[in-house]
Amino acid sequence: MSIVEVKVPDIGDFKEVEIIELMIKVGDTIKVDQSLITVESDKASMEIPSSAAGVVKEIKVKVGDKVAEGSLLLLLEADGAAAGAGTASTPAAPAAAAPAAAAPAPAAAAPAPAAAPAAASGPVEVKVPDIGDFKEVEVIEVMVKVGDTIKVDQSLLTVESDKASMEIPSSHAGVVKEVKVKLGDKVAMGTVVLVVEATGGAASAPAAAAPAAAPAAASAPAAAPAAAPAPAAAAAPAVSQGSVETSKLAHASPSIRKFARELGVDLGKVPGSGQKGRITQLDVQNFVKGVMAGTTAAPAGAAAPAGASGGGNFNVLAWPSLDFSKFGETELLPLSRIKKISGPNLHRNWVQIPHVTQFDDADITDLEAFRVETNNANAKNKDAAKLTMLAFVIKASVAALKKFPTFNASLDANGENLILKKYYNIGFAADTPNGLVVPVVKNADQKSVSQIAREMTELSLQAREGKLKPTDMQGATFTISSLGGIGGTHFTPIVNAPEVAILGLSKASIKPVWDGKAFQPRLMMGTSLSYDHRVVDGAMGARFSVYLSEVLGDMRKILL
C-alpha cells in the first residue's frame, strides 16, 4: 500500500476553473478513470477522472475552489499495479491523465474551419470549431432558430461527450437562414451547423476555437420577464456538498447547472424531461414550483438564509385537482413559454418578499401639456423621438432613487447587508403577444428624456418581435409597470427580486383638486409603489412616493 497524490490533469487552455461538484468522499474505493469532481468554465463543464485506483484517504478541495492543471485533488491509498502507475504519475499528473481524454478543454491552436475574411458578407456556413480530441459529440440543445440575429461568439448549440458538455459559439454575425443540425445529431470539427446571412466579420481563429467564449444566451429568456436574477448562488455549495450521491447523476448542460445552483436546487432530485432524461430549464423551474407549493420535497441542505435568498416549503395546501369538464365545456390552452418561465419567479417573489404598497396620485397636468406641445413641435422632424409619459417617469424615478438610495439596492445573500448600487438601470414592463417581458434602460441617469424615449421604442419593438437578448433584460435596479394605456386607478405590482421596489402607473384622469381657494380640474395619475418591507419602512416608502409625485408635478425640481 502507498499514498498517491491525485492531481488535475492537462485541461487545455483553461487556467482556473471552478469546482461545482464533488463525486467522492473519504473512504470511497475508486477506479482508474472514475470521475472525481466536476469543474466548469463559463462555457463548458467537465468531469476530472482519477489517475489511480484505491481508497480515498483525504480530499484536498471543496465546492467553489478554483483549480488548474497540477492542482492537488486528493490523497489515495493505492494498491498493486494501480499504485505504481499512480505513484509514477504523481510528479507529472498531466502525463498520467493523458489516457483519460476527459479534459474537454479544446486547444485553440488551429484556426476554426468556419473562419472567413473579416469583410465577409452574404450567406456563410458556420461550422463546428476545433473541439480538441473529441471525434463526434452529440447535439443536446439548439439555441437558435431561423430568423434569429446572432453575434460573433454567441452560443449556438450545446454538445456533449461521455465526460463533458460544452457550448459551441458562432464564428460569424448575421441572420440565421438555415439550421443544419437537430437534437441527437453527431457533430465534429468542421460540421456545418447553420447558414447565416453575414453582416460583419468573422471571429478570430483563437476565439472561434475556444468553447469558453461569451456568456451563454442558452434557451433562457429566463433572465427575462419577471425572471429577474435568481437568488444568490451562495447557497449552491451547501446543496452540492450535501448531495454528492444524487447530484453526480444529473444530466444537464453548463447553463442549466449554473441556473440550478443560483436557485439552490440539487439537480440529482430533478427529473429530466429532455432527450435521454436530460434536465431542462423548465424541469428546474417546475421542481422549484413544486417545492414552493409543498408538493415536492425540498432538497436537503437547500434551505437558504431568511434574507435575500430565503425560501423553502411553506406547507400550503396542495393545488385542488378537479375535472372541470363535468361542469361544462372546456378547452386546454397551453401557457406561453414566457409565462411558464416567469410564473415560478413571480410566485417566489410574492411569497418570500413582505410586500407593502404605497398608493398616491401625481398631478401631471403641466407635464402632460409640455409633452404634447413638444411632440407637436417635433412632428415634422423625423429624427426626433416621440416623448412618452413613461420616459418622463423614468427620469423622475432616477431623481427619487438618488434622493432615497435605499430603493436602488439589494439585500445580500445572508440578508444582513444592503448592497447600494451606484448605477441606475430602469426596467419597464412591456406587453407582448407571448406575455410580459422587462427590457432595461441602462444608465438612465446619463440619458435625456428624448434618449430614454428612443431607447424604449427600440426595446419595445424588439420585445414584440421576440428579438430581445438576455442582456437587454438584465441588471435592472428598479422597475416600472405601466397600465396607463389600459385603465384602472391603482394596483399592486410584485417586486422583481433582487430589486427592492417597483412602481406601478395607472391611467390618468381629470379630478377636482383643492388649491386652497377652490377646486381646480387637474390631470391626476395613480401611482402604486410596492417595496420590500425588510429594506424599506413605511415612512421611507411614503417619502419616496411623495417626492416622486412632486417631481412629476414640476420636473424643474430635478435640476436643483
XYZ file of C-alpha atoms in Angstrom:
560
model
C 0.000 0.000 0.000
C 1.187 3.531 -0.726
C -0.217 7.032 -0.625
C -0.664 8.623 -4.042
C -1.423 12.239 -4.844
C -4.138 12.624 -7.472
C -3.874 15.912 -9.350
C -5.767 17.764 -12.068
C -4.518 16.565 -15.482
C -3.997 18.714 -18.557
C -7.269 20.582 -19.149
C -6.169 22.614 -22.140
C -6.240 26.389 -22.162
C -8.274 26.791 -19.003
C -6.166 28.429 -16.313
C -8.599 28.245 -13.410
C -11.953 26.508 -13.351
C -14.439 26.296 -10.516
C -15.352 23.049 -8.797
C -19.128 22.696 -8.880
C -19.451 19.108 -7.727
C -17.567 16.555 -5.619
C -18.366 12.990 -6.623
C -16.440 11.081 -3.984
C -15.910 11.178 -0.229
C -13.309 9.930 2.219
C -13.438 6.133 2.433
C -14.716 5.581 -1.111
C -12.970 2.954 -3.229
C -12.362 4.353 -6.703
C -11.079 3.053 -10.011
C -8.753 4.493 -12.628
C -10.610 6.996 -14.808
C -13.518 7.217 -12.354
C -14.856 10.768 -12.222
C -13.822 12.632 -9.073
C -15.108 16.180 -9.499
C -16.988 18.340 -11.987
C -15.449 21.678 -12.943
C -16.980 24.432 -15.000
C -15.877 27.415 -17.039
C -18.276 29.971 -18.466
C -18.847 27.691 -21.469
C -18.150 24.100 -20.556
C -18.382 21.662 -17.696
C -16.173 18.608 -17.464
C -15.532 15.733 -15.122
C -11.995 15.172 -13.878
C -11.024 11.469 -13.733
C -8.735 9.687 -11.326
C -5.253 8.661 -12.452
C -5.066 5.864 -9.889
C -7.231 3.300 -8.116
C -7.552 2.852 -4.378
C -9.255 4.172 -1.260
C -9.772 7.915 -0.715
C -7.874 8.993 2.416
C -8.155 12.784 2.203
C -9.898 15.284 -0.086
C -7.914 18.481 -0.625
C -10.569 20.570 -2.404
C -14.157 21.666 -1.861
C -17.016 23.008 -3.947
C -16.284 26.544 -5.081
C -12.493 26.148 -5.165
C -10.604 27.170 -8.305
C -8.271 24.553 -9.745
C -5.858 24.303 -12.683
C -3.522 21.733 -14.179
C -1.456 20.194 -11.387
C -3.768 21.186 -8.523
C -3.836 18.512 -5.813
C -7.294 16.951 -5.524
C -6.970 14.108 -3.048
C -4.735 11.543 -1.374
C -5.338 7.941 -2.319
C -4.205 4.749 -0.667
C -3.366 2.859 -3.832
C -2.554 -0.821 -4.197
C -0.897 -3.123 -6.722
C -0.286 -2.008 -10.268
C -2.578 0.929 -9.830
C -0.410 2.241 -7.028
C 2.696 2.004 -9.155
C 1.052 3.803 -12.012
C -0.382 6.435 -9.745
C 2.906 6.974 -7.923
C 4.795 7.265 -11.139
C 2.339 9.790 -12.382
C 2.472 11.961 -9.328
C 5.327 14.209 -10.491
C 3.676 14.636 -13.881
C -0.039 14.454 -13.381
C -0.897 15.615 -16.882
C 1.041 12.731 -18.440
C -0.684 10.161 -16.230
C -4.061 11.540 -17.057
C -3.420 11.619 -20.769
C -5.274 8.347 -21.486
C -8.389 9.850 -19.984
C -9.375 12.211 -22.730
C -11.882 13.687 -20.358
C -10.448 17.140 -20.316
C -12.680 18.794 -22.860
C -10.673 21.929 -22.975
C -10.167 22.437 -26.691
C -6.769 23.679 -27.753
C -7.003 26.967 -29.545
C -4.007 26.377 -31.749
C -5.739 25.628 -35.040
C -7.962 28.199 -36.700
C -11.626 27.308 -36.963
C -12.542 25.969 -40.397
C -15.533 28.292 -40.445
C -13.431 31.413 -40.169
C -13.916 33.784 -43.103
C -12.280 37.040 -44.128
C -13.146 39.916 -41.839
C -15.128 41.644 -44.518
C -17.259 38.627 -45.369
C -20.904 39.220 -46.220
C -23.703 37.195 -47.778
C -24.515 33.546 -46.964
C -21.813 31.982 -44.807
C -21.568 28.478 -43.405
C -20.897 28.353 -39.660
C -19.049 25.194 -38.708
C -18.017 23.448 -35.524
C -14.598 24.822 -34.485
C -11.722 22.820 -33.069
C -13.145 20.960 -30.056
C -9.999 19.147 -29.100
C -9.724 15.374 -29.121
C -13.439 14.707 -29.492
C -14.252 13.000 -32.787
C -18.046 13.017 -32.591
C -20.219 14.632 -29.953
C -23.990 14.672 -29.664
C -26.097 17.815 -30.049
C -28.234 18.072 -26.907
C -29.505 21.637 -27.256
C -30.075 24.033 -30.163
C -30.141 27.636 -29.004
C -31.043 29.463 -32.221
C -33.734 29.281 -34.879
C -34.213 30.541 -38.414
C -34.629 34.304 -38.404
C -32.584 34.949 -35.263
C -29.948 37.682 -35.381
C -26.753 36.357 -33.834
C -23.411 37.848 -32.837
C -19.878 36.554 -33.070
C -19.200 34.158 -30.170
C -22.905 33.809 -29.356
C -23.692 30.245 -28.259
C -25.441 28.239 -30.978
C -25.781 24.757 -29.534
C -24.703 22.542 -26.659
C -22.856 19.306 -27.360
C -21.948 16.511 -25.013
C -19.486 13.676 -24.827
C -19.476 10.961 -22.182
C -17.412 13.227 -19.933
C -18.226 16.840 -20.721
C -20.743 19.207 -22.219
C -19.832 22.454 -23.941
C -21.480 25.269 -25.861
C -20.416 25.929 -29.452
C -20.077 29.648 -30.347
C -20.680 31.309 -33.698
C -17.773 32.430 -35.838
C -19.916 34.994 -37.682
C -22.567 37.600 -37.000
C -25.739 37.815 -39.047
C -29.240 36.454 -39.544
C -29.804 32.699 -39.362
C -31.035 31.450 -42.747
C -30.874 27.694 -42.181
C -30.161 25.409 -39.235
C -28.329 22.301 -40.419
C -28.413 20.219 -37.232
C -31.036 18.948 -34.829
C -31.144 17.362 -31.402
C -29.435 13.987 -31.352
C -27.178 14.635 -34.355
C -23.482 13.787 -34.058
C -21.064 16.580 -34.981
C -17.300 17.006 -35.153
C -14.836 19.721 -36.106
C -15.863 21.138 -39.479
C -19.506 20.026 -39.348
C -21.782 22.716 -40.813
C -24.066 23.947 -38.034
C -26.036 26.643 -39.841
C -26.048 29.148 -42.664
C -26.128 32.856 -41.811
C -26.579 35.955 -43.899
C -23.381 37.531 -42.595
C -23.447 41.178 -41.552
C -19.935 41.520 -40.160
C -16.535 39.971 -39.730
C -15.725 36.514 -38.530
C -14.325 35.711 -35.144
C -10.575 35.448 -34.872
C -9.199 31.950 -35.050
C -8.430 31.546 -31.348
C -11.803 32.840 -30.330
C -13.597 30.503 -32.690
C -11.654 27.563 -31.415
C -12.320 28.042 -27.726
C -15.625 26.905 -26.287
C -15.071 29.264 -23.390
C -16.332 32.345 -25.172
C -19.036 34.832 -24.275
C -21.698 34.094 -21.653
C -24.381 31.752 -22.857
C -27.635 33.023 -24.220
C -28.990 29.490 -23.888
C -32.685 28.903 -24.199
C -33.394 31.167 -21.297
C -35.058 34.446 -21.621
C -35.027 33.301 -18.070
C -33.394 36.402 -17.214
C -36.268 37.962 -18.947
C -39.841 38.706 -17.937
C -40.124 38.786 -14.267
C -37.374 36.297 -14.350
C -35.044 38.586 -12.577
C -31.767 37.176 -11.380
C -32.424 34.223 -9.164
C -31.368 34.130 -5.517
C -27.652 34.449 -4.978
C -25.556 31.414 -5.667
C -24.171 31.409 -2.137
C -26.482 28.537 -1.278
C -25.022 26.335 -4.000
C -22.042 24.896 -2.136
C -24.222 23.638 0.684
C -26.520 21.904 -1.757
C -23.707 20.400 -3.804
C -21.712 19.124 -0.845
C -24.725 17.686 0.882
C -25.973 15.756 -2.082
C -22.942 14.128 -3.695
C -24.576 10.749 -4.323
C -27.539 12.143 -6.250
C -26.230 15.259 -7.977
C -23.395 13.375 -9.669
C -26.022 11.551 -11.749
C -27.577 14.771 -13.053
C -27.704 15.069 -16.842
C -27.619 18.796 -17.599
C -25.699 21.395 -19.603
C -23.408 24.030 -18.002
C -26.034 26.758 -18.310
C -28.669 24.582 -16.614
C -26.226 23.601 -13.845
C -25.483 27.263 -13.221
C -29.185 28.123 -13.219
C -29.865 25.351 -10.692
C -27.025 26.478 -8.431
C -28.384 30.038 -8.410
C -31.712 28.665 -7.183
C -30.077 26.307 -4.693
C -31.532 23.263 -6.453
C -29.971 19.805 -6.190
C -30.088 18.554 -9.780
C -29.933 14.986 -8.532
C -33.506 15.381 -7.297
C -34.869 16.934 -10.508
C -36.481 14.523 -13.007
C -35.371 15.286 -16.557
C -37.869 15.508 -19.402
C -35.382 16.056 -22.213
C -33.707 13.600 -24.532
C -32.186 10.657 -22.605
C -33.520 12.105 -19.370
C -31.702 15.404 -19.800
C -32.700 18.132 -17.339
C -34.054 21.288 -18.971
C -34.571 24.736 -17.522
C -38.305 24.099 -17.362
C -37.630 20.954 -15.309
C -35.703 23.015 -12.756
C -38.419 25.668 -12.638
C -41.165 23.074 -12.185
C -39.162 21.475 -9.382
C -38.852 24.843 -7.612
C -42.547 25.465 -8.151
C -43.341 22.085 -6.606
C -41.197 22.832 -3.558
C -42.861 26.214 -3.094
C -46.322 24.662 -3.390
C -45.461 21.918 -0.935
C -45.944 19.111 -3.458
C -42.213 18.362 -3.835
C -39.779 17.652 -1.047
C -37.249 20.420 -0.597
C -33.635 19.392 -1.301
C -31.686 18.502 1.802
C -29.474 21.366 2.843
C -31.036 23.693 0.303
C -32.669 25.955 2.829
C -31.209 29.382 2.236
C -30.899 32.134 4.837
C -34.053 34.025 5.627
C -32.531 37.023 3.971
C -32.290 37.850 0.328
C -32.436 34.300 -0.900
C -34.588 32.804 1.796
C -37.377 30.444 0.883
C -38.443 26.881 1.152
C -41.524 24.821 1.737
C -44.417 26.929 3.006
C -46.548 23.847 3.676
C -49.505 25.246 1.778
C -52.399 23.020 0.780
C -51.965 21.031 -2.407
C -53.486 22.561 -5.532
C -57.024 21.196 -5.992
C -57.352 18.644 -8.773
C -60.727 18.940 -10.493
C -62.296 17.615 -13.653
C -63.788 20.876 -14.902
C -65.382 19.198 -17.902
C -68.066 17.710 -15.675
C -69.398 21.231 -15.147
C -69.409 22.196 -18.822
C -67.363 22.503 -21.992
C -63.638 23.266 -21.550
C -60.626 23.997 -23.727
C -56.962 23.345 -22.859
C -54.777 26.361 -23.685
C -51.047 25.863 -23.012
C -49.248 28.722 -21.281
C -46.734 30.632 -23.375
C -43.092 29.895 -22.775
C -42.583 33.315 -21.186
C -45.403 32.704 -18.713
C -44.007 29.306 -17.833
C -40.662 30.908 -17.064
C -41.950 33.993 -15.245
C -44.634 32.198 -13.219
C -42.325 30.491 -10.695
C -40.336 33.716 -10.278
C -43.465 35.766 -9.629
C -44.701 33.173 -7.151
C -41.358 33.125 -5.347
C -41.216 36.921 -5.154
C -44.788 37.188 -3.878
C -44.485 34.621 -1.088
C -40.940 35.424 0.014
C -40.914 39.220 -0.038
C -43.017 41.046 2.585
C -44.776 43.486 0.270
C -46.092 46.911 1.196
C -47.762 49.049 -1.475
C -47.987 52.838 -1.212
C -50.765 54.456 -3.283
C -50.659 58.068 -4.400
C -51.836 60.430 -7.136
C -49.409 62.604 -9.093
C -50.532 65.847 -10.701
C -49.186 65.629 -14.263
C -51.311 68.421 -15.749
C -48.392 70.688 -16.649
C -46.087 67.807 -17.606
C -48.650 66.342 -19.997
C -49.218 69.748 -21.597
C -45.453 70.131 -22.066
C -45.173 66.620 -23.520
C -47.943 67.208 -26.069
C -46.549 70.630 -27.001
C -43.042 69.213 -27.530
C -44.278 66.316 -29.661
C -46.315 68.715 -31.812
C -43.280 70.959 -32.277
C -41.188 67.953 -33.318
C -43.850 66.434 -35.571
C -42.041 67.454 -38.768
C -38.651 66.318 -37.501
C -38.338 62.651 -38.483
C -35.266 62.206 -36.266
C -36.987 63.458 -33.138
C -38.129 60.827 -30.651
C -41.775 60.778 -29.653
C -41.861 61.580 -25.947
C -43.992 59.327 -23.760
C -45.127 59.902 -20.199
C -43.230 56.779 -19.168
C -39.950 58.318 -20.358
C -40.560 61.302 -18.056
C -41.452 58.953 -15.191
C -38.188 57.042 -15.671
C -36.254 60.310 -15.440
C -38.214 61.348 -12.351
C -37.680 57.924 -10.769
C -33.915 58.258 -11.180
C -34.070 61.539 -9.259
C -36.059 59.828 -6.496
C -33.634 56.882 -6.387
C -30.714 59.292 -5.957
C -32.506 61.049 -3.112
C -33.500 57.733 -1.480
C -30.624 55.329 -2.339
C -32.137 52.512 -0.243
C -34.572 51.928 -3.119
C -31.673 51.419 -5.550
C -30.264 48.460 -3.654
C -30.467 44.710 -2.998
C -30.118 42.518 0.066
C -27.032 40.335 0.127
C -27.278 36.533 0.229
C -27.372 36.434 4.033
C -29.956 39.180 4.357
C -27.639 41.038 6.723
C -26.251 43.749 4.438
C -27.625 46.122 1.843
C -25.810 46.429 -1.490
C -26.213 50.050 -2.611
C -25.859 50.409 -6.380
C -24.188 53.439 -7.890
C -25.762 52.891 -11.301
C -29.368 53.454 -12.374
C -30.812 50.844 -14.719
C -34.578 51.097 -15.048
C -36.636 48.138 -16.209
C -40.041 48.715 -17.793
C -42.689 46.057 -18.306
C -43.518 45.521 -21.981
C -46.585 43.577 -23.052
C -46.041 41.132 -25.933
C -48.262 38.538 -27.623
C -46.423 35.839 -25.633
C -46.520 37.555 -22.253
C -44.797 40.209 -20.188
C -41.078 40.936 -20.533
C -38.958 43.578 -18.804
C -36.377 45.342 -21.017
C -33.891 47.571 -19.190
C -32.829 51.140 -19.958
C -29.187 51.106 -18.835
C -27.595 54.158 -17.170
C -30.821 56.147 -17.333
C -29.253 58.872 -15.189
C -26.858 59.670 -18.035
C -29.576 59.995 -20.691
C -32.028 62.725 -21.623
C -35.766 62.131 -21.745
C -35.534 62.029 -25.560
C -32.791 59.408 -25.462
C -34.763 57.329 -22.976
C -37.890 57.552 -25.141
C -35.981 56.500 -28.270
C -34.342 53.553 -26.489
C -37.684 52.440 -25.051
C -39.228 52.468 -28.520
C -36.428 50.272 -29.880
C -36.566 47.830 -26.947
C -40.364 47.594 -27.115
C -40.216 46.766 -30.826
C -37.626 44.052 -30.197
C -39.795 42.677 -27.384
C -42.858 42.384 -29.612
C -40.790 40.683 -32.305
C -39.199 38.308 -29.788
C -35.700 39.579 -30.550
C -34.655 40.799 -27.112
C -31.304 39.438 -25.959
C -30.864 38.200 -22.376
C -28.550 41.151 -21.697
C -31.377 43.517 -22.692
C -33.365 42.229 -19.722
C -30.672 42.043 -17.051
C -29.187 44.416 -14.498
C -32.259 46.474 -13.538
C -32.106 48.302 -10.221
C -35.733 49.489 -10.262
C -38.751 48.504 -12.384
C -41.797 50.391 -13.635
C -45.011 48.677 -14.724
C -47.402 50.970 -16.572
C -51.079 50.217 -17.173
C -51.768 53.828 -18.143
C -52.760 52.879 -21.652
C -55.347 50.388 -20.416
C -57.126 51.781 -17.381
C -57.673 51.341 -13.668
C -56.801 53.538 -10.716
C -54.225 51.613 -8.668
C -52.880 48.059 -8.406
C -50.277 46.055 -6.505
C -47.191 45.352 -8.647
C -44.950 42.478 -7.483
C -41.379 43.375 -6.557
C -38.940 41.975 -9.114
C -36.263 40.308 -6.935
C -33.447 41.005 -6.252
C -34.689 44.586 -6.601
C -36.412 46.016 -3.528
C -39.111 48.167 -5.139
C -41.326 48.526 -8.200
C -43.517 51.403 -9.378
C -46.935 50.886 -10.937
C -48.594 53.554 -13.097
C -52.324 53.757 -13.803
C -54.470 55.689 -16.277
C -54.527 59.438 -15.703
C -57.885 61.181 -15.328
C -59.261 64.650 -14.591
C -60.103 65.106 -10.903
C -61.135 68.099 -8.803
C -58.186 69.239 -6.653
C -58.486 71.881 -3.901
C -55.930 74.679 -4.367
C -56.748 76.466 -1.103
C -59.473 78.605 -2.551
C -61.407 76.480 -4.992
C -61.486 73.097 -6.725
C -59.495 73.011 -9.930
C -59.651 70.334 -12.665
C -56.257 68.603 -12.693
C -54.907 65.603 -14.588
C -54.029 63.058 -11.897
C -52.128 59.813 -12.458
C -52.366 56.975 -9.944
C -49.047 55.605 -8.690
C -48.551 52.332 -6.793
C -45.176 51.830 -5.133
C -44.553 48.278 -3.860
C -41.439 47.685 -1.772
C -39.676 45.065 0.318
C -40.535 45.869 3.921
C -37.314 44.206 5.126
C -35.404 47.032 3.447
C -37.833 49.943 3.252
C -40.078 51.020 6.127
C -43.432 52.720 5.680
C -42.188 56.230 6.388
C -39.416 55.930 3.799
C -41.872 54.499 1.286
C -44.240 57.420 1.818
C -41.426 59.980 1.431
C -40.271 58.378 -1.832
C -43.805 58.361 -3.211
C -44.466 61.969 -2.206
C -41.166 63.179 -3.662
C -41.804 61.344 -6.927
C -45.231 62.995 -7.213
C -43.660 66.402 -6.545
C -41.089 65.873 -9.312
C -43.767 64.766 -11.786
C -45.724 67.870 -10.837
C -42.734 70.100 -11.568
C -39.802 68.483 -13.410
C -37.683 71.554 -12.676
C -37.071 70.062 -9.221
C -34.597 67.563 -10.683
C -32.408 70.463 -11.783
C -31.853 71.581 -8.191
